XYZ file of C-alpha atoms in Angstrom:
529
model
C -14.954 47.282 16.973
C -12.365 45.459 14.852
C -13.730 43.593 11.864
C -12.395 40.594 9.937
C -11.788 40.492 6.215
C -12.548 37.365 4.194
C -8.965 36.119 4.400
C -9.040 36.331 8.199
C -12.345 34.453 8.289
C -10.861 31.694 6.151
C -7.879 31.379 8.494
C -10.156 31.345 11.556
C -12.304 28.607 10.008
C -9.262 26.503 9.140
C -7.994 26.852 12.719
C -11.275 25.589 14.114
C -11.422 22.662 11.683
C -7.787 21.605 12.224
C -8.221 21.606 16.005
C -11.543 19.766 15.668
C -9.817 17.022 13.659
C -7.156 16.699 16.372
C -9.901 16.230 18.949
C -11.616 13.693 16.672
C -8.345 11.752 16.568
C -8.117 11.895 20.388
C -11.725 10.745 20.806
C -11.153 7.971 18.266
C -8.011 6.799 20.051
C -9.920 6.690 23.328
C -12.690 4.721 21.644
C -10.237 2.154 20.266
C -8.528 1.741 23.647
C -11.912 1.173 25.292
C -12.805 -1.383 22.614
C -9.646 -3.358 23.404
C -10.200 -3.011 27.154
C -13.736 -4.404 26.851
C -12.204 -7.462 25.151
C -9.862 -7.723 28.185
C -6.837 -7.228 25.934
C -5.241 -4.210 27.634
C -5.899 -5.081 31.276
C -2.277 -4.375 32.225
C -2.298 -1.030 30.393
C -5.068 0.589 32.416
C -7.372 -0.472 35.232
C -11.123 -0.019 35.681
C -10.808 3.540 37.024
C -8.793 4.465 33.945
C -11.412 2.883 31.676
C -14.356 4.698 33.238
C -12.533 8.027 33.321
C -11.768 7.589 29.630
C -15.446 6.860 29.050
C -16.197 10.256 30.614
C -13.667 12.110 28.441
C -14.672 10.355 25.211
C -18.077 12.021 24.562
C -16.951 15.465 25.739
C -13.951 15.425 23.403
C -16.001 13.927 20.562
C -19.037 16.208 20.821
C -17.531 19.528 21.905
C -13.991 19.126 20.573
C -14.859 17.547 17.219
C -18.474 18.322 16.299
C -18.890 21.738 17.919
C -15.552 23.144 16.801
C -16.071 21.855 13.247
C -19.525 23.488 13.172
C -18.100 26.741 14.538
C -15.379 26.767 11.912
C -17.903 26.210 9.118
C -20.394 28.790 10.398
C -17.791 31.501 11.000
C -17.071 31.354 7.281
C -20.461 30.452 5.787
C -22.837 32.807 7.619
C -20.951 36.014 6.696
C -20.252 34.580 3.222
C -23.938 33.959 2.507
C -25.254 37.133 4.135
C -22.443 39.231 2.615
C -21.761 40.671 6.065
C -18.785 40.654 8.380
C -18.564 38.708 11.634
C -19.868 41.006 14.360
C -16.876 40.726 16.717
C -13.345 39.628 15.897
C -12.419 39.462 19.595
C -15.426 37.259 20.386
C -14.521 34.936 17.516
C -11.043 34.302 18.895
C -12.345 34.154 22.466
C -14.711 31.333 21.494
C -11.808 29.461 19.883
C -9.582 29.616 22.964
C -12.378 28.891 25.425
C -13.346 25.756 23.478
C -9.734 24.630 23.082
C -8.690 25.174 26.720
C -11.985 23.864 28.123
C -11.922 20.632 26.109
C -8.257 20.005 26.948
C -9.038 20.599 30.630
C -11.877 18.061 30.613
C -9.733 15.556 28.731
C -6.867 15.992 31.178
C -8.921 15.722 34.378
C -10.654 12.541 33.226
C -7.909 10.817 31.272
C -5.083 11.545 33.744
C -6.681 12.005 37.188
C -9.323 9.296 36.611
C -12.361 11.412 37.452
C -15.195 9.243 36.138
C -18.789 10.445 36.672
C -19.503 9.235 33.084
C -21.140 11.555 30.568
C -24.462 11.394 32.436
C -23.128 13.344 35.467
C -26.154 12.194 37.491
C -26.349 13.725 40.941
C -24.820 12.698 43.362
C -22.434 10.649 41.160
C -20.261 13.656 40.147
C -19.594 14.578 43.775
C -19.531 11.304 45.750
C -15.782 11.527 46.130
C -15.841 10.389 49.795
C -17.208 6.974 48.764
C -15.594 6.515 45.346
C -12.276 8.104 46.175
C -12.010 10.836 43.553
C -9.641 13.701 44.231
C -11.664 16.845 45.022
C -9.250 18.828 42.842
C -10.157 16.694 39.809
C -13.833 17.574 40.377
C -12.875 21.254 40.513
C -10.900 21.202 37.264
C -13.510 19.074 35.507
C -16.189 21.598 36.485
C -14.004 24.475 35.305
C -13.364 22.702 31.988
C -17.071 22.165 31.343
C -17.795 25.781 32.295
C -15.137 27.053 29.880
C -16.498 24.903 27.033
C -20.038 26.123 27.416
C -18.781 29.668 27.930
C -17.119 29.343 24.521
C -20.409 28.086 23.069
C -22.299 31.083 24.455
C -19.721 33.541 23.118
C -19.854 31.888 19.682
C -23.622 31.940 19.344
C -23.947 35.458 20.724
C -21.528 36.426 17.949
C -23.658 34.522 15.429
C -26.881 36.175 16.603
C -25.303 39.628 16.364
C -23.849 38.855 12.916
C -27.217 37.692 11.570
C -29.604 40.183 13.153
C -27.713 43.399 13.791
C -27.768 46.051 11.063
C -24.697 48.214 10.843
C -26.657 51.179 12.166
C -30.259 52.012 12.963
C -31.949 54.576 10.766
C -31.392 57.233 13.443
C -27.644 56.491 13.473
C -27.591 54.932 16.954
C -25.912 51.607 17.667
C -28.372 48.710 18.124
C -28.680 47.364 21.678
C -28.374 43.697 22.756
C -32.117 43.692 23.407
C -32.633 44.409 19.729
C -30.811 41.177 18.902
C -32.814 39.180 21.454
C -36.104 40.578 20.153
C -35.190 39.847 16.544
C -34.011 36.345 17.457
C -37.171 35.368 19.333
C -39.460 36.980 16.783
C -37.772 35.277 13.848
C -36.879 31.913 15.374
C -40.411 31.216 16.626
C -42.368 33.117 13.915
C -43.862 35.387 16.594
C -44.561 38.061 13.987
C -46.811 35.623 12.134
C -48.578 34.605 15.357
C -49.128 38.261 16.268
C -50.608 38.930 12.839
C -52.975 35.970 13.220
C -54.172 37.191 16.622
C -54.703 40.748 15.409
C -56.203 39.412 12.158
C -53.842 41.487 10.085
C -54.363 40.517 6.421
C -50.717 41.052 5.527
C -47.643 40.480 7.615
C -43.923 40.097 7.108
C -42.669 36.653 8.173
C -39.080 37.579 9.004
C -37.892 33.984 8.720
C -38.543 34.243 4.963
C -36.130 37.174 4.685
C -33.127 34.921 5.301
C -31.639 32.022 3.299
C -32.956 28.690 4.590
C -29.469 27.696 5.813
C -29.309 30.816 7.996
C -32.799 30.059 9.328
C -31.538 26.633 10.406
C -28.482 28.262 11.988
C -30.328 30.712 14.230
C -33.094 28.249 15.133
C -30.477 25.630 15.991
C -28.587 28.263 17.962
C -31.618 28.691 20.224
C -31.326 25.045 21.277
C -27.573 25.278 21.707
C -27.753 28.457 23.777
C -30.244 26.870 26.168
C -28.046 23.768 26.341
C -25.013 25.905 27.165
C -26.787 27.449 30.140
C -27.830 24.019 31.458
C -24.640 22.000 30.925
C -22.474 25.012 31.709
C -24.542 25.393 34.865
C -23.673 21.797 35.761
C -19.981 22.637 35.357
C -20.413 25.721 37.528
C -22.302 23.682 40.150
C -19.463 21.130 40.272
C -16.934 23.947 40.609
C -18.840 25.585 43.481
C -19.318 22.224 45.176
C -15.591 21.392 44.940
C -14.514 24.808 46.232
C -16.944 24.565 49.158
C -15.421 21.239 50.179
C -11.960 22.798 50.195
C -13.054 25.378 52.758
C -13.389 24.034 56.323
C -16.982 24.186 57.545
C -18.373 25.424 54.208
C -19.039 22.108 52.465
C -22.305 22.008 50.483
C -24.118 18.717 51.244
C -25.032 16.421 48.360
C -28.644 16.470 49.577
C -28.851 20.169 48.669
C -29.703 19.083 45.108
C -32.709 16.850 44.400
C -31.508 14.004 42.116
C -34.756 13.650 40.129
C -35.085 17.388 39.457
C -31.394 17.535 38.574
C -31.751 14.614 36.160
C -34.749 16.197 34.423
C -32.975 19.534 33.997
C -29.769 17.809 32.874
C -31.483 15.698 30.199
C -33.574 18.642 29.042
C -30.368 20.556 28.389
C -28.454 17.632 26.919
C -31.256 16.650 24.556
C -31.254 20.132 23.076
C -28.021 18.908 21.468
C -28.770 15.243 20.933
C -32.292 15.534 19.521
C -32.719 19.180 18.577
C -29.569 21.016 17.714
C -27.826 18.115 15.950
C -30.799 17.543 13.676
C -31.401 21.238 12.946
C -27.767 22.003 12.116
C -27.561 18.820 10.044
C -30.683 19.800 8.136
C -29.297 23.283 7.529
C -26.030 21.876 6.199
C -27.907 19.581 3.825
C -30.100 22.517 2.731
C -26.972 24.496 1.870
C -24.696 21.890 0.273
C -27.158 20.024 -1.941
C -28.804 23.004 -3.730
C -25.414 24.760 -3.999
C -23.734 21.799 -5.720
C -26.729 21.000 -7.915
C -27.385 24.675 -8.694
C -31.050 24.101 -7.955
C -33.511 25.534 -5.437
C -34.276 23.331 -2.442
C -37.452 21.317 -2.996
C -40.330 22.584 -0.842
C -38.250 25.406 0.621
C -41.215 27.347 2.048
C -42.463 24.237 3.867
C -38.943 23.395 5.025
C -38.729 26.644 6.977
C -41.776 25.558 8.979
C -40.314 22.069 9.429
C -37.241 23.635 11.058
C -39.534 25.563 13.405
C -41.423 22.358 14.251
C -38.110 20.632 14.994
C -37.133 23.474 17.320
C -40.435 23.298 19.227
C -40.409 19.486 19.448
C -36.805 19.469 20.672
C -37.854 21.444 23.757
C -40.058 18.574 24.953
C -38.285 15.301 24.090
C -36.014 14.857 27.108
C -38.443 12.536 28.908
C -37.665 9.648 26.590
C -34.492 9.299 28.700
C -36.617 9.010 31.838
C -38.968 6.192 30.808
C -37.110 3.678 32.983
C -37.158 5.963 36.054
C -39.927 4.762 38.362
C -40.241 8.104 40.262
C -40.802 10.037 37.025
C -44.473 11.129 36.708
C -46.335 8.989 34.165
C -47.652 12.084 32.349
C -44.090 13.180 31.571
C -43.189 9.664 30.432
C -46.080 9.675 27.954
C -45.007 13.131 26.761
C -41.497 11.826 26.094
C -42.844 9.128 23.786
C -45.174 11.414 21.824
C -42.675 14.186 21.147
C -39.991 11.704 20.114
C -42.320 10.422 17.420
C -42.716 14.053 16.334
C -38.989 14.185 15.624
C -39.357 11.157 13.355
C -41.797 13.199 11.252
C -39.644 16.345 11.071
C -36.476 14.425 10.212
C -38.363 12.367 7.630
C -39.608 15.547 5.934
C -36.050 16.936 5.973
C -34.690 13.814 4.266
C -37.524 13.910 1.731
C -36.799 17.546 0.804
C -33.093 16.808 0.263
C -33.669 13.601 -1.717
C -36.396 15.231 -3.816
C -34.006 18.070 -4.669
C -31.506 15.497 -5.950
C -34.217 13.582 -7.815
C -35.491 16.587 -9.749
C -31.928 17.689 -10.563
C -31.136 14.498 -12.526
C -28.737 13.705 -14.107
C -26.553 14.338 -11.049
C -22.788 14.073 -10.763
C -22.182 12.602 -7.343
C -19.197 14.491 -5.986
C -17.698 13.759 -2.550
C -19.969 16.167 -0.600
C -23.122 14.683 -2.159
C -21.967 11.125 -1.461
C -21.282 11.996 2.154
C -24.702 13.659 2.496
C -26.438 10.532 1.153
C -24.483 8.279 3.512
C -25.268 10.577 6.444
C -28.974 10.236 5.634
C -28.556 6.459 5.941
C -26.890 6.949 9.326
C -29.721 9.094 10.628
C -32.320 6.695 9.247
C -30.774 3.695 11.048
C -29.939 5.510 14.290
C -33.196 7.451 14.307
C -35.364 4.357 13.905
C -33.466 2.732 16.782
C -34.303 5.790 18.855
C -37.997 5.477 18.045
C -37.941 1.857 19.230
C -36.371 3.016 22.490
C -39.003 5.720 22.885
C -41.618 3.082 23.635
C -42.311 2.614 27.340
C -42.263 -1.198 27.168
C -39.223 -1.692 24.909
C -37.313 1.023 26.759
C -37.482 -1.078 29.936
C -35.456 -3.727 28.133
C -33.129 -1.635 25.945
C -32.390 1.459 28.021
C -29.308 0.374 29.972
C -27.877 -1.860 27.248
C -25.399 -1.500 24.393
C -28.380 -1.041 22.041
C -28.850 2.573 23.138
C -25.268 3.699 22.803
C -24.494 1.453 19.816
C -27.246 1.590 17.213
C -28.816 4.836 18.373
C -25.910 6.844 19.779
C -22.817 5.925 17.786
C -24.510 5.414 14.413
C -26.303 8.771 14.774
C -23.103 10.588 15.734
C -20.541 8.758 13.581
C -22.510 7.913 10.427
C -25.140 10.648 10.636
C -23.536 13.743 12.136
C -19.850 13.107 11.375
C -20.453 12.340 7.693
C -22.429 15.589 7.469
C -19.449 17.451 8.932
C -17.101 15.708 6.497
C -19.439 16.678 3.647
C -19.153 20.306 4.753
C -15.349 20.038 4.937
C -15.133 18.535 1.444
C -17.428 21.266 0.101
C -15.648 24.128 1.882
C -12.087 22.980 1.240
C -11.815 24.584 -2.244
C -13.306 27.846 -0.923
C -10.894 27.994 2.010
C -7.696 26.780 0.303
C -8.301 27.156 -3.443
C -7.655 23.412 -3.889
C -9.967 20.394 -4.167
C -9.433 17.120 -2.340
C -8.905 13.885 -4.269
C -12.253 12.230 -5.144
C -10.928 8.638 -5.130
C -9.448 8.986 -1.667
C -12.675 10.666 -0.566
C -14.660 7.647 -1.779
C -12.343 5.273 0.078
C -12.716 7.407 3.213
C -16.504 7.303 2.818
C -16.663 3.506 2.425
C -14.360 2.764 5.355
C -16.015 5.265 7.677
C -19.617 4.342 6.796
C -19.128 0.568 6.872
C -16.958 0.814 9.992
C -19.515 2.950 11.827
C -22.405 0.658 10.878
C -20.498 -2.515 11.782
C -19.444 -1.126 15.150
C -22.845 0.338 16.040
C -24.876 -2.655 14.884
C -22.557 -5.120 16.658
C -22.921 -3.170 19.911
C -26.686 -2.985 19.409
C -27.059 -6.723 18.770
C -25.089 -7.431 21.947
C -27.575 -5.133 23.676
C -30.510 -7.229 22.477
C -28.918 -10.141 24.381
C -28.709 -7.998 27.501
C -25.136 -6.658 27.424
C -25.020 -3.593 29.660
C -23.528 -0.261 28.627
C -20.998 1.593 30.812
C -19.951 -1.804 32.200
C -16.801 -3.939 32.098
C -17.007 -7.722 32.256
C -13.724 -8.702 33.959
C -14.686 -12.400 34.172
C -15.183 -12.647 30.409
C -17.760 -11.502 27.852
C -19.346 -14.897 27.268
C -21.972 -14.705 24.490
C -21.174 -11.027 23.907
C -17.565 -11.626 22.834
C -18.180 -12.147 19.069
C -20.209 -8.921 18.935
C -17.517 -6.946 20.738
C -14.898 -8.421 18.398
C -16.772 -7.189 15.320
C -17.414 -3.848 17.033
C -13.630 -3.523 17.391
C -13.185 -4.411 13.700
C -15.644 -1.635 12.847
C -13.741 0.811 15.076
C -10.485 -0.069 13.318
C -12.155 0.574 9.944
C -13.197 4.008 11.214
C -9.606 4.677 12.215
C -8.253 3.642 8.810
C -10.896 5.790 7.097
C -9.793 8.781 9.155
C -6.151 8.163 8.208
C -7.161 8.080 4.524
C -8.889 11.442 5.038
C -5.753 12.909 6.616
C -3.611 11.561 3.773
C -5.973 13.256 1.332
C -5.574 16.587 3.128
C -1.790 16.359 3.449
C -1.514 15.282 -0.176
C -3.355 18.461 -1.183
C -1.996 20.972 1.344
C 1.419 20.809 2.993
C 1.338 20.220 6.729
C 3.769 23.104 7.192
C 1.239 25.445 5.563
C -1.537 24.219 7.864
C 0.662 24.653 10.939
C 1.551 28.189 9.852
C -2.148 29.029 9.630
C -2.979 27.476 13.005
C -0.061 29.004 14.921
C 0.401 32.232 12.973
C 0.396 35.354 15.142
C -0.562 37.546 12.192
C -4.282 37.319 13.017
């Protein structure tokens, strides 16, 4: 099996990050266009079908094109770098890159051009009701294929990660390790099954395998458990759409919509999706903080032994939080609705402990020089604090009845979490990795300007949307007859979006000021590797 040297891993990481930034620009452009359309400014540019199809493309491009590909780029370099091991499979690494790239472009094309608009929820039978809504059956087919390719890329990536982390070069008997070895090691280590087994057997001494790895790597493979499960669920949705579309192209073979129960489908869908939104995002974010902060401060992470257990708690809690999306669904069993509230509060505890460990590490390292990565980490903590608290408010049965289908959910909780929380964490990783990957450091003053514009812009946009939601403004809805009392809030939300765009341009200027665009293009399109 061909291996990759460190130079190849650097080039692979840069490719992922460059493409992820292109997708971030696309998602941002879509967001700005939707902001203007909500204000009824661009009514002649695109109609309602165009708007709703763009709303479908926006989160897929933003989450999988930007966040996932940026994470993949960082992990393909950092995991081997920290473990002093090579990536398990060079072919799998490049396969994951092309699957993500082609899949995301396919989804973007089928929604942005052909106006397929089931929205990001994909609730059954919405994705397939083409007879009533008028969607082209071919657009459903290509959308399903795009989603399947994306999640196929995710599975290939994390299988490569698992093998890189857990596989030794050779067993003691000289035989090659089997895939089952990797699965056994993953489950044993991710869920501390070795410790549980020792407790049951009352073994006085045991080896907790999770303590044999750096805490960042522990966060990686525990977060990968969530993401792998998510890939099977959301990828399964893509495959289901593909099969459904193909069946309707064959005379007499059409699968009826009633073949899938909508409530069961919705539960499975949200279970899979929340493994990203409430589990994987938080675990990977925590791991990135655990790596960057101690590395820059040259100090051990505060409470590291406890932190490893906190990551495990976050993994377990994330498997049971999906029901907070079902609190407004009358058919949902009340027991599951109560469960959704309780486990969501559990995430507040785990994320709070994560923030405390990071902030305590900074506190005990005083005096601290606040470089760009540290500033971005601190700002991302603010984003998660604001967006997370909004989520806890929503996870109350009574308040959820009022807030659930309003701009509050997607504004304060969704966009602030993803733009100020997650995205600033990714930027922190890029600022920290840039010298390692290129041998050059980005300009600190431009980084500070980028931070201010992005953070303030994200908070202004998210809070403005959320305040409109408190007045009852619906999400996923156009108001063609005028916004009425919501108009000032949507105006300031657009101002915030423009600030985000300017902040992103400042970031790009910083990169192009440090590294020539021709050099970046050579790396991305080089056929050498």
